[in-house]
mmCIF file of C-alpha atoms and ligand atoms in Angstrom:
data_model
loop_
_atom_site.group_PDB
_atom_site.id
_atom_site.type_symbol
_atom_site.label_atom_id
_atom_site.label_comp_id
_atom_site.label_asym_id
_atom_site.label_seq_id
_atom_site.Cartn_x
_atom_site.Cartn_y
_atom_site.Cartn_z
ATOM 1 C CA ALA A 58 0.000 0.000 0.000
ATOM 2 C CA LYS A 59 2.912 2.305 0.812
ATOM 3 C CA THR A 60 4.505 1.783 -2.582
ATOM 4 C CA LEU A 61 1.206 2.311 -4.289
ATOM 5 C CA GLY A 62 0.706 5.442 -2.251
ATOM 6 C CA ARG A 63 4.087 6.810 -3.282
ATOM 7 C CA ASN A 64 3.571 5.940 -6.911
ATOM 8 C CA THR A 65 0.207 7.592 -6.907
ATOM 9 C CA TYR A 66 1.709 10.626 -5.244
ATOM 10 C CA GLN A 67 4.558 10.864 -7.739
ATOM 11 C CA PHE A 68 2.197 10.445 -10.632
ATOM 12 C CA PHE A 69 0.080 13.259 -9.305
ATOM 13 C CA THR A 70 2.958 15.693 -8.763
ATOM 14 C CA LYS A 71 4.384 14.936 -12.193
ATOM 15 C CA GLU A 72 1.038 15.807 -13.737
ATOM 16 C CA MET A 73 0.853 18.930 -11.636
ATOM 17 C CA ASN A 74 4.338 20.013 -12.592
ATOM 18 C CA GLU A 75 3.530 19.603 -16.218
ATOM 19 C CA THR A 76 0.466 21.765 -15.823
ATOM 20 C CA VAL A 77 2.311 24.370 -13.791
ATOM 21 C CA SER A 78 5.225 24.620 -16.193
ATOM 22 C CA ARG A 79 2.913 24.720 -19.202
ATOM 23 C CA ARG A 80 1.058 27.580 -17.583
ATOM 24 C CA MET A 81 4.254 29.416 -16.707
ATOM 25 C CA TYR A 82 5.442 28.961 -20.259
ATOM 26 C CA ILE A 83 2.206 30.363 -21.687
ATOM 27 C CA GLU A 84 2.216 33.230 -19.198
ATOM 28 C CA GLN A 85 5.735 34.236 -20.259
ATOM 29 C CA ALA A 86 4.822 33.912 -23.907
ATOM 30 C CA LEU A 87 1.709 36.044 -23.347
ATOM 31 C CA ARG A 88 3.778 38.813 -21.764
ATOM 32 C CA GLN A 89 6.008 38.723 -24.801
ATOM 33 C CA ALA A 90 2.975 38.696 -27.100
ATOM 34 C CA ILE A 91 1.612 41.851 -25.464
ATOM 35 C CA LYS A 92 4.962 43.623 -25.933
ATOM 36 C CA GLN A 93 5.428 42.423 -29.511
ATOM 37 C CA GLN A 94 1.770 43.079 -30.415
ATOM 38 C CA GLU A 95 1.160 39.550 -31.636
ATOM 39 C CA PHE A 96 -2.620 39.644 -31.225
ATOM 40 C CA VAL A 97 -5.084 40.080 -34.067
ATOM 41 C CA LEU A 98 -8.846 40.433 -34.209
ATOM 42 C CA HIS A 99 -11.040 38.464 -36.532
ATOM 43 C CA TYR A 100 -14.602 39.598 -37.066
ATOM 44 C CA GLN A 101 -17.673 37.427 -37.454
ATOM 45 C CA PRO A 102 -20.669 39.056 -39.153
ATOM 46 C CA VAL A 103 -24.039 39.160 -37.401
ATOM 47 C CA VAL A 104 -27.029 39.397 -39.745
ATOM 48 C CA SER A 105 -30.620 40.448 -39.374
ATOM 49 C CA LEU A 106 -32.631 37.265 -39.942
ATOM 50 C CA SER A 107 -35.542 39.219 -41.407
ATOM 51 C CA ASN A 108 -33.566 40.610 -44.368
ATOM 52 C CA GLY A 109 -30.114 39.004 -44.292
ATOM 53 C CA GLU A 110 -28.316 42.336 -43.898
ATOM 54 C CA ILE A 111 -25.029 42.441 -41.989
ATOM 55 C CA ILE A 112 -25.778 44.671 -39.005
ATOM 56 C CA GLY A 113 -22.594 44.196 -37.051
ATOM 57 C CA VAL A 114 -19.676 41.977 -36.131
ATOM 58 C CA GLU A 115 -18.262 40.202 -33.099
ATOM 59 C CA ALA A 116 -14.549 40.751 -32.465
ATOM 60 C CA LEU A 117 -12.715 37.485 -31.709
ATOM 61 C CA ILE A 118 -9.099 37.528 -30.622
ATOM 62 C CA ARG A 119 -6.348 35.317 -32.075
ATOM 63 C CA TRP A 120 -2.692 35.121 -31.197
ATOM 64 C CA GLN A 121 -0.404 35.207 -34.194
ATOM 65 C CA HIS A 122 2.530 33.345 -32.662
ATOM 66 C CA PRO A 123 5.851 33.782 -34.548
ATOM 67 C CA ASN A 124 6.573 30.002 -34.575
ATOM 68 C CA LYS A 125 3.347 28.261 -33.640
ATOM 69 C CA GLY A 126 1.049 30.088 -36.047
ATOM 70 C CA LEU A 127 -2.466 31.220 -35.269
ATOM 71 C CA ILE A 128 -3.577 30.304 -31.735
ATOM 72 C CA TYR A 129 -7.285 30.371 -30.837
ATOM 73 C CA PRO A 130 -8.564 32.016 -27.651
ATOM 74 C CA ASP A 131 -9.636 28.799 -25.913
ATOM 75 C CA ASN A 132 -5.895 28.038 -25.604
ATOM 76 C CA PHE A 133 -4.889 31.214 -23.797
ATOM 77 C CA ILE A 134 -7.814 33.287 -22.469
ATOM 78 C CA THR A 135 -8.136 31.264 -19.244
ATOM 79 C CA ILE A 136 -4.454 31.745 -18.446
ATOM 80 C CA ALA A 137 -4.698 35.425 -19.364
ATOM 81 C CA GLU A 138 -7.594 35.698 -16.902
ATOM 82 C CA GLU A 139 -5.820 33.838 -14.107
ATOM 83 C CA THR A 140 -2.628 35.892 -14.452
ATOM 84 C CA GLY A 141 -4.456 39.197 -14.813
ATOM 85 C CA LEU A 142 -2.912 39.748 -18.256
ATOM 86 C CA ILE A 143 -6.462 39.819 -19.635
ATOM 87 C CA GLU A 144 -6.706 43.422 -18.432
ATOM 88 C CA GLN A 145 -4.051 44.609 -20.870
ATOM 89 C CA ILE A 146 -5.168 42.238 -23.607
ATOM 90 C CA GLY A 147 -8.777 43.282 -23.123
ATOM 91 C CA GLN A 148 -7.836 46.955 -23.382
ATOM 92 C CA TRP A 149 -6.054 46.232 -26.633
ATOM 93 C CA VAL A 150 -9.147 44.418 -27.972
ATOM 94 C CA ILE A 151 -11.420 47.383 -27.202
ATOM 95 C CA GLU A 152 -8.946 49.867 -28.659
ATOM 96 C CA GLN A 153 -8.356 47.836 -31.849
ATOM 97 C CA ALA A 154 -12.048 47.089 -32.399
ATOM 98 C CA CYS A 155 -12.831 50.823 -32.187
ATOM 99 C CA ALA A 156 -9.962 51.682 -34.544
ATOM 100 C CA ASP A 157 -11.225 49.143 -37.099
ATOM 101 C CA LEU A 158 -14.812 50.316 -36.727
ATOM 102 C CA ASN A 159 -13.654 53.884 -37.330
ATOM 103 C CA HIS A 160 -12.026 52.741 -40.583
ATOM 104 C CA TRP A 161 -15.200 50.928 -41.720
ATOM 105 C CA GLN A 162 -17.256 54.020 -40.922
ATOM 106 C CA SER A 163 -14.935 56.108 -43.109
ATOM 107 C CA LEU A 164 -15.737 53.687 -45.957
ATOM 108 C CA GLY A 165 -19.455 54.230 -45.387
ATOM 109 C CA LEU A 166 -20.125 50.841 -43.781
ATOM 110 C CA MET A 167 -22.798 50.971 -41.105
ATOM 111 C CA LEU A 168 -21.857 48.333 -38.531
ATOM 112 C CA HIS A 169 -21.640 47.818 -34.835
ATOM 113 C CA VAL A 170 -18.879 45.905 -33.090
ATOM 114 C CA ALA A 171 -19.279 43.610 -30.081
ATOM 115 C CA VAL A 172 -16.332 42.678 -27.856
ATOM 116 C CA ASN A 173 -16.066 39.847 -25.329
ATOM 117 C CA VAL A 174 -15.240 40.888 -21.789
ATOM 118 C CA SER A 175 -13.992 38.735 -18.889
ATOM 119 C CA SER A 176 -15.023 39.155 -15.258
ATOM 120 C CA ARG A 177 -11.493 40.251 -14.387
ATOM 121 C CA GLN A 178 -11.952 43.302 -16.623
ATOM 122 C CA CYS A 179 -15.091 44.285 -14.711
ATOM 123 C CA LYS A 180 -13.411 44.560 -11.298
ATOM 124 C CA GLN A 181 -13.768 47.989 -9.751
ATOM 125 C CA THR A 182 -10.137 47.637 -8.632
ATOM 126 C CA SER A 183 -8.688 47.177 -12.122
ATOM 127 C CA GLN A 184 -5.909 49.535 -13.260
ATOM 128 C CA THR A 185 -8.275 51.440 -15.523
ATOM 129 C CA PRO A 186 -11.985 50.833 -14.861
ATOM 130 C CA LEU A 187 -13.713 49.205 -17.831
ATOM 131 C CA LYS A 188 -16.038 52.163 -18.186
ATOM 132 C CA GLU A 189 -13.035 54.438 -18.754
ATOM 133 C CA VAL A 190 -11.309 52.044 -21.145
ATOM 134 C CA ILE A 191 -14.465 51.984 -23.255
ATOM 135 C CA SER A 192 -15.300 55.681 -23.063
ATOM 136 C CA ASN A 193 -11.692 56.639 -23.936
ATOM 137 C CA ALA A 194 -11.679 54.340 -26.969
ATOM 138 C CA LEU A 195 -15.081 55.564 -28.181
ATOM 139 C CA LEU A 196 -13.969 59.162 -27.901
ATOM 140 C CA LYS A 197 -10.569 58.609 -29.513
ATOM 141 C CA HIS A 198 -12.024 56.788 -32.524
ATOM 142 C CA ASN A 199 -15.223 58.773 -32.844
ATOM 143 C CA ILE A 200 -17.540 55.822 -32.241
ATOM 144 C CA ALA A 201 -21.155 56.342 -31.180
ATOM 145 C CA PRO A 202 -21.836 54.320 -27.991
ATOM 146 C CA SER A 203 -24.811 52.687 -29.729
ATOM 147 C CA ASN A 204 -22.379 51.084 -32.216
ATOM 148 C CA PHE A 205 -20.342 49.408 -29.493
ATOM 149 C CA LYS A 206 -21.527 46.324 -27.567
ATOM 150 C CA VAL A 207 -20.101 44.364 -24.670
ATOM 151 C CA GLU A 208 -20.576 40.579 -24.454
ATOM 152 C CA ILE A 209 -20.548 38.955 -21.037
ATOM 153 C CA THR A 210 -21.246 35.406 -19.890
ATOM 154 C CA GLU A 211 -23.322 34.132 -17.022
ATOM 155 C CA SER A 212 -20.217 32.927 -15.185
ATOM 156 C CA LEU A 213 -19.109 36.551 -14.959
ATOM 157 C CA LEU A 214 -22.324 37.419 -13.162
ATOM 158 C CA MET A 215 -21.793 34.620 -10.655
ATOM 159 C CA ASP A 216 -18.403 36.049 -9.621
ATOM 160 C CA ASN A 217 -19.408 39.000 -7.489
ATOM 161 C CA SER A 218 -22.851 40.165 -8.275
ATOM 162 C CA GLN A 219 -22.827 43.632 -6.729
ATOM 163 C CA GLU A 220 -19.511 44.626 -8.251
ATOM 164 C CA MET A 221 -20.585 43.320 -11.651
ATOM 165 C CA ILE A 222 -23.946 45.110 -11.498
ATOM 166 C CA THR A 223 -22.139 48.374 -10.735
ATOM 167 C CA THR A 224 -19.716 47.965 -13.643
ATOM 168 C CA LEU A 225 -22.439 46.950 -16.073
ATOM 169 C CA GLN A 226 -24.590 49.889 -15.014
ATOM 170 C CA GLU A 227 -21.654 52.232 -15.619
ATOM 171 C CA ILE A 228 -21.223 50.798 -19.097
ATOM 172 C CA ARG A 229 -24.943 51.083 -19.785
ATOM 173 C CA SER A 230 -24.832 54.709 -18.646
ATOM 174 C CA LEU A 231 -22.402 55.381 -21.507
ATOM 175 C CA GLY A 232 -25.101 54.189 -23.904
ATOM 176 C CA VAL A 233 -23.339 50.878 -24.599
ATOM 177 C CA ALA A 234 -25.567 47.770 -24.767
ATOM 178 C CA ILE A 235 -24.782 44.547 -22.906
ATOM 179 C CA HIS A 236 -25.137 41.194 -24.650
ATOM 180 C CA MET A 237 -25.465 38.021 -22.606
ATOM 181 C CA ASP A 238 -23.360 35.395 -24.361
ATOM 182 C CA ASP A 239 -23.861 31.596 -24.479
ATOM 183 C CA PHE A 240 -27.311 32.081 -22.965
ATOM 184 C CA GLY A 241 -28.719 28.947 -21.378
ATOM 185 C CA THR A 242 -25.432 27.207 -20.605
ATOM 186 C CA GLY A 243 -24.954 28.637 -17.094
ATOM 187 C CA TYR A 244 -27.122 28.429 -14.012
ATOM 188 C CA SER A 245 -30.145 30.468 -12.936
ATOM 189 C CA SER A 246 -30.207 32.419 -16.167
ATOM 190 C CA LEU A 247 -33.679 33.696 -15.475
ATOM 191 C CA SER A 248 -32.794 35.514 -12.261
ATOM 192 C CA TYR A 249 -29.932 37.273 -14.078
ATOM 193 C CA LEU A 250 -32.435 38.738 -16.489
ATOM 194 C CA LYS A 251 -34.147 40.349 -13.547
ATOM 195 C CA HIS A 252 -31.078 41.748 -11.793
ATOM 196 C CA PHE A 253 -28.658 42.684 -14.561
ATOM 197 C CA PRO A 254 -28.965 45.404 -17.194
ATOM 198 C CA ILE A 255 -29.008 43.096 -20.241
ATOM 199 C CA ASN A 256 -30.177 44.215 -23.713
ATOM 200 C CA VAL A 257 -29.560 41.172 -25.910
ATOM 201 C CA LEU A 258 -29.500 37.400 -25.392
ATOM 202 C CA LYS A 259 -27.216 35.280 -27.526
ATOM 203 C CA ILE A 260 -28.673 31.774 -27.575
ATOM 204 C CA ASP A 261 -25.835 29.275 -27.231
ATOM 205 C CA ARG A 262 -25.012 27.286 -30.328
ATOM 206 C CA SER A 263 -25.530 23.936 -28.576
ATOM 207 C CA PHE A 264 -29.288 24.670 -28.382
ATOM 208 C CA ILE A 265 -29.522 25.901 -31.964
ATOM 209 C CA GLN A 266 -27.687 22.886 -33.297
ATOM 210 C CA GLY A 267 -29.709 20.519 -31.136
ATOM 211 C CA ALA A 268 -33.061 22.089 -31.986
ATOM 212 C CA ILE A 269 -33.405 20.420 -35.390
ATOM 213 C CA ASP A 270 -33.451 16.855 -33.989
ATOM 214 C CA ASP A 271 -34.054 17.269 -30.274
ATOM 215 C CA LYS A 272 -37.470 18.300 -28.955
ATOM 216 C CA THR A 273 -36.069 19.530 -25.636
ATOM 217 C CA ASP A 274 -33.555 21.827 -27.321
ATOM 218 C CA ALA A 275 -36.244 23.103 -29.672
ATOM 219 C CA SER A 276 -38.580 23.840 -26.749
ATOM 220 C CA LEU A 277 -35.813 25.696 -24.949
ATOM 221 C CA VAL A 278 -34.941 27.829 -27.977
ATOM 222 C CA GLU A 279 -38.608 28.663 -28.506
ATOM 223 C CA ALA A 280 -39.063 29.534 -24.816
ATOM 224 C CA VAL A 281 -35.973 31.765 -24.787
ATOM 225 C CA VAL A 282 -37.232 33.676 -27.826
ATOM 226 C CA LEU A 283 -40.614 34.202 -26.133
ATOM 227 C CA ILE A 284 -39.144 35.211 -22.779
ATOM 228 C CA GLY A 285 -36.590 37.492 -24.433
ATOM 229 C CA HIS A 286 -39.175 39.278 -26.534
ATOM 230 C CA SER A 287 -41.609 39.634 -23.646
ATOM 231 C CA LEU A 288 -38.799 41.383 -21.726
ATOM 232 C CA SER A 289 -38.127 43.613 -24.779
ATOM 233 C CA LEU A 290 -34.744 42.009 -25.383
ATOM 234 C CA LYS A 291 -33.323 41.221 -28.813
ATOM 235 C CA LEU A 292 -32.141 37.706 -29.613
ATOM 236 C CA VAL A 293 -29.117 36.452 -31.499
ATOM 237 C CA GLY A 294 -28.932 32.806 -32.561
ATOM 238 C CA GLU A 295 -25.335 31.564 -32.425
ATOM 239 C CA GLY A 296 -23.684 28.739 -34.340
ATOM 240 C CA ILE A 297 -25.900 28.773 -37.451
ATOM 241 C CA GLU A 298 -24.154 26.159 -39.582
ATOM 242 C CA THR A 299 -26.858 25.196 -42.094
ATOM 243 C CA GLN A 300 -29.717 26.648 -44.104
ATOM 244 C CA GLU A 301 -31.982 24.599 -41.835
ATOM 245 C CA HIS A 302 -30.680 26.321 -38.684
ATOM 246 C CA TYR A 303 -31.082 29.672 -40.422
ATOM 247 C CA ASN A 304 -34.680 29.061 -41.556
ATOM 248 C CA TYR A 305 -35.644 27.611 -38.202
ATOM 249 C CA LEU A 306 -34.505 30.710 -36.302
ATOM 250 C CA ARG A 307 -35.954 33.116 -38.836
ATOM 251 C CA GLU A 308 -39.349 31.430 -38.663
ATOM 252 C CA LEU A 309 -39.231 31.552 -34.848
ATOM 253 C CA GLY A 310 -38.820 35.308 -35.021
ATOM 254 C CA CYS A 311 -35.273 35.323 -33.655
ATOM 255 C CA ASP A 312 -33.907 38.779 -34.536
ATOM 256 C CA TYR A 313 -30.286 38.167 -35.485
ATOM 257 C CA GLY A 314 -28.025 35.290 -36.430
ATOM 258 C CA GLN A 315 -24.373 34.391 -36.475
ATOM 259 C CA GLY A 316 -22.532 31.255 -37.602
ATOM 260 C CA TYR A 317 -20.363 29.539 -40.174
ATOM 261 C CA PHE A 318 -23.314 29.261 -42.604
ATOM 262 C CA ILE A 319 -23.379 33.069 -42.774
ATOM 263 C CA SER A 320 -19.638 33.642 -42.410
ATOM 264 C CA LYS A 321 -16.705 32.374 -40.391
ATOM 265 C CA PRO A 322 -14.759 34.995 -38.449
ATOM 266 C CA ILE A 323 -12.643 36.869 -41.027
ATOM 267 C CA ILE A 324 -9.910 39.498 -41.032
ATOM 268 C CA ALA A 325 -10.851 43.180 -41.279
ATOM 269 C CA THR A 326 -10.019 43.541 -44.991
ATOM 270 C CA GLU A 327 -12.111 40.486 -45.897
ATOM 271 C CA LEU A 328 -14.988 41.939 -43.931
ATOM 272 C CA ILE A 329 -14.837 45.112 -46.003
ATOM 273 C CA THR A 330 -14.959 43.069 -49.228
ATOM 274 C CA LEU A 331 -17.852 40.992 -47.920
ATOM 275 C CA CYS A 332 -19.893 44.043 -46.894
ATOM 276 C CA GLN A 333 -19.234 45.765 -50.224
ATOM 277 C CA GLU A 334 -20.242 42.628 -52.183
ATOM 278 C CA VAL A 335 -23.474 42.364 -50.220
ATOM 279 C CA GLY A 336 -24.095 46.061 -50.764
ATOM 280 C CA ASP A 337 -23.563 45.745 -54.536
ATOM 281 C CA SER A 338 -25.826 42.757 -55.114
HETATM 282 P P1 C2E B 226 -17.808 33.067 -27.966
HETATM 283 O O1 C2E B 226 -17.809 34.465 -27.471
HETATM 284 O O2 C2E B 226 -18.998 32.234 -27.659
HETATM 285 O O3 C2E B 226 -17.543 33.186 -29.521
HETATM 286 C C1 C2E B 226 -18.099 32.322 -30.487
HETATM 287 C C2 C2E B 226 -17.148 31.214 -30.847
HETATM 288 O O4 C2E B 226 -17.830 30.282 -31.683
HETATM 289 C C3 C2E B 226 -15.945 31.685 -31.657
HETATM 290 O O5 C2E B 226 -14.848 30.841 -31.356
HETATM 291 C C4 C2E B 226 -16.431 31.458 -33.094
HETATM 292 O O6 C2E B 226 -15.379 31.309 -34.027
HETATM 293 C C5 C2E B 226 -17.182 30.173 -32.925
HETATM 294 N N1 C2E B 226 -18.234 30.014 -33.943
HETATM 295 C C6 C2E B 226 -18.883 30.972 -34.639
HETATM 296 N N2 C2E B 226 -19.794 30.442 -35.473
HETATM 297 C C7 C2E B 226 -19.740 29.105 -35.302
HETATM 298 C C8 C2E B 226 -20.447 27.996 -35.895
HETATM 299 O O7 C2E B 226 -21.303 28.144 -36.747
HETATM 300 N N3 C2E B 226 -20.091 26.758 -35.444
HETATM 301 C C9 C2E B 226 -19.148 26.561 -34.503
HETATM 302 N N4 C2E B 226 -18.863 25.315 -34.129
HETATM 303 N N5 C2E B 226 -18.454 27.579 -33.923
HETATM 304 C C10 C2E B 226 -18.762 28.838 -34.325
HETATM 305 P P2 C2E B 226 -13.400 31.431 -31.007
HETATM 306 O O8 C2E B 226 -13.104 32.618 -31.865
HETATM 307 O O9 C2E B 226 -12.448 30.295 -30.991
HETATM 308 O O10 C2E B 226 -13.591 32.001 -29.548
HETATM 309 C C11 C2E B 226 -13.819 31.145 -28.456
HETATM 310 C C12 C2E B 226 -14.167 31.920 -27.217
HETATM 311 O O11 C2E B 226 -13.045 32.696 -26.770
HETATM 312 C C13 C2E B 226 -15.273 32.934 -27.406
HETATM 313 O O12 C2E B 226 -16.530 32.293 -27.390
HETATM 314 C C14 C2E B 226 -15.041 33.850 -26.220
HETATM 315 O O13 C2E B 226 -15.613 33.305 -25.060
HETATM 316 C C15 C2E B 226 -13.533 33.819 -26.084
HETATM 317 N N6 C2E B 226 -12.972 35.053 -26.683
HETATM 318 C C16 C2E B 226 -12.736 35.349 -27.980
HETATM 319 N N7 C2E B 226 -12.213 36.583 -28.117
HETATM 320 C C17 C2E B 226 -12.133 37.106 -26.868
HETATM 321 C C18 C2E B 226 -11.677 38.363 -26.323
HETATM 322 O O14 C2E B 226 -11.267 39.295 -27.032
HETATM 323 N N8 C2E B 226 -11.734 38.506 -24.966
HETATM 324 C C19 C2E B 226 -12.220 37.528 -24.144
HETATM 325 N N9 C2E B 226 -12.239 37.748 -22.831
HETATM 326 N N10 C2E B 226 -12.638 36.341 -24.616
HETATM 327 C C20 C2E B 226 -12.603 36.129 -25.953
HETATM 328 CA CA1 CA B 227 -19.143 36.163 -27.581
HETATM 329 CA CA1 CA B 228 -21.184 32.630 -27.611
HETATM 330 CA CA1 CA B 229 -18.488 30.520 -25.698
#
């Protein structure tokens, strides 16, 4: 039993060390990435399901690593959050999204941009309060607050409700709308709708994709659309991958849609081409 105990123990610490050193490695690399400006934003169009028009985009961060190529956010956002580096990265995202939106506006494209925000960025104790980061960027790049959106998840609201409510109210007071991301995947979603200043619900893609074959998923999507509309919220269906998903949501009266069927996330120049093509046809 002793031997087994030791072996088990060693196995465990080895695993832990691997995790710790991997994290330390990524943390170091992230610090470097911030200095060397290795991040890029891709933009995924959001369309109105009633007429197919592109009304806005969601900014999605990628890390253009000099040797490893393009790294997707699921591989580094958690570590950026845990180390606090998300504050600087998040500021860059807001700044860059506003700069790009300013460029699109100068080309006559009418779009809004939505950015994802982590709970760490909403802390009242952060270096620069989120409200200031946003208001500075809007001012600098001449962006109307109504063209800028903030996406939060339910897990953020679970963190520290009072602090989060305060931050979200400050953002709302700028005239910036709050979108609740991945709606339905967290807990007690309904009570959040009562206590938090939310304007838009983004229905998680797992429900949309399930709704075609699964009665429970379909009932949930239909209920969310009804609840959302009765609370005067707008709805975005996420993860539209097929014509079937698209038609289903449109017929339900879901307001907006996003997904690979419409467009994958693309770089800023491709977005311009796409919007101009749509405009021409
Ligand atoms: P999210 O906010 O839920 O973003 C949607 C994710 O779904 C994106 O993955 C997008 O590429 C992907 N997606 C879009 N349409 C489809 C579809 O039709 N099918 C499928 N299977 N996937 C689709 P991505 O870009 O890898 O981002 C993953 C997550 O990373 C995001 O999920 C968001 O939570 C986080 N993230 C991205 N950018 C930022 C950022 O700037 N700051 C923070 N804090 N988090 C970010
Ligand atoms: Ca999002
Ligand atoms: Ca989402
Ligand atoms: Ca997500």
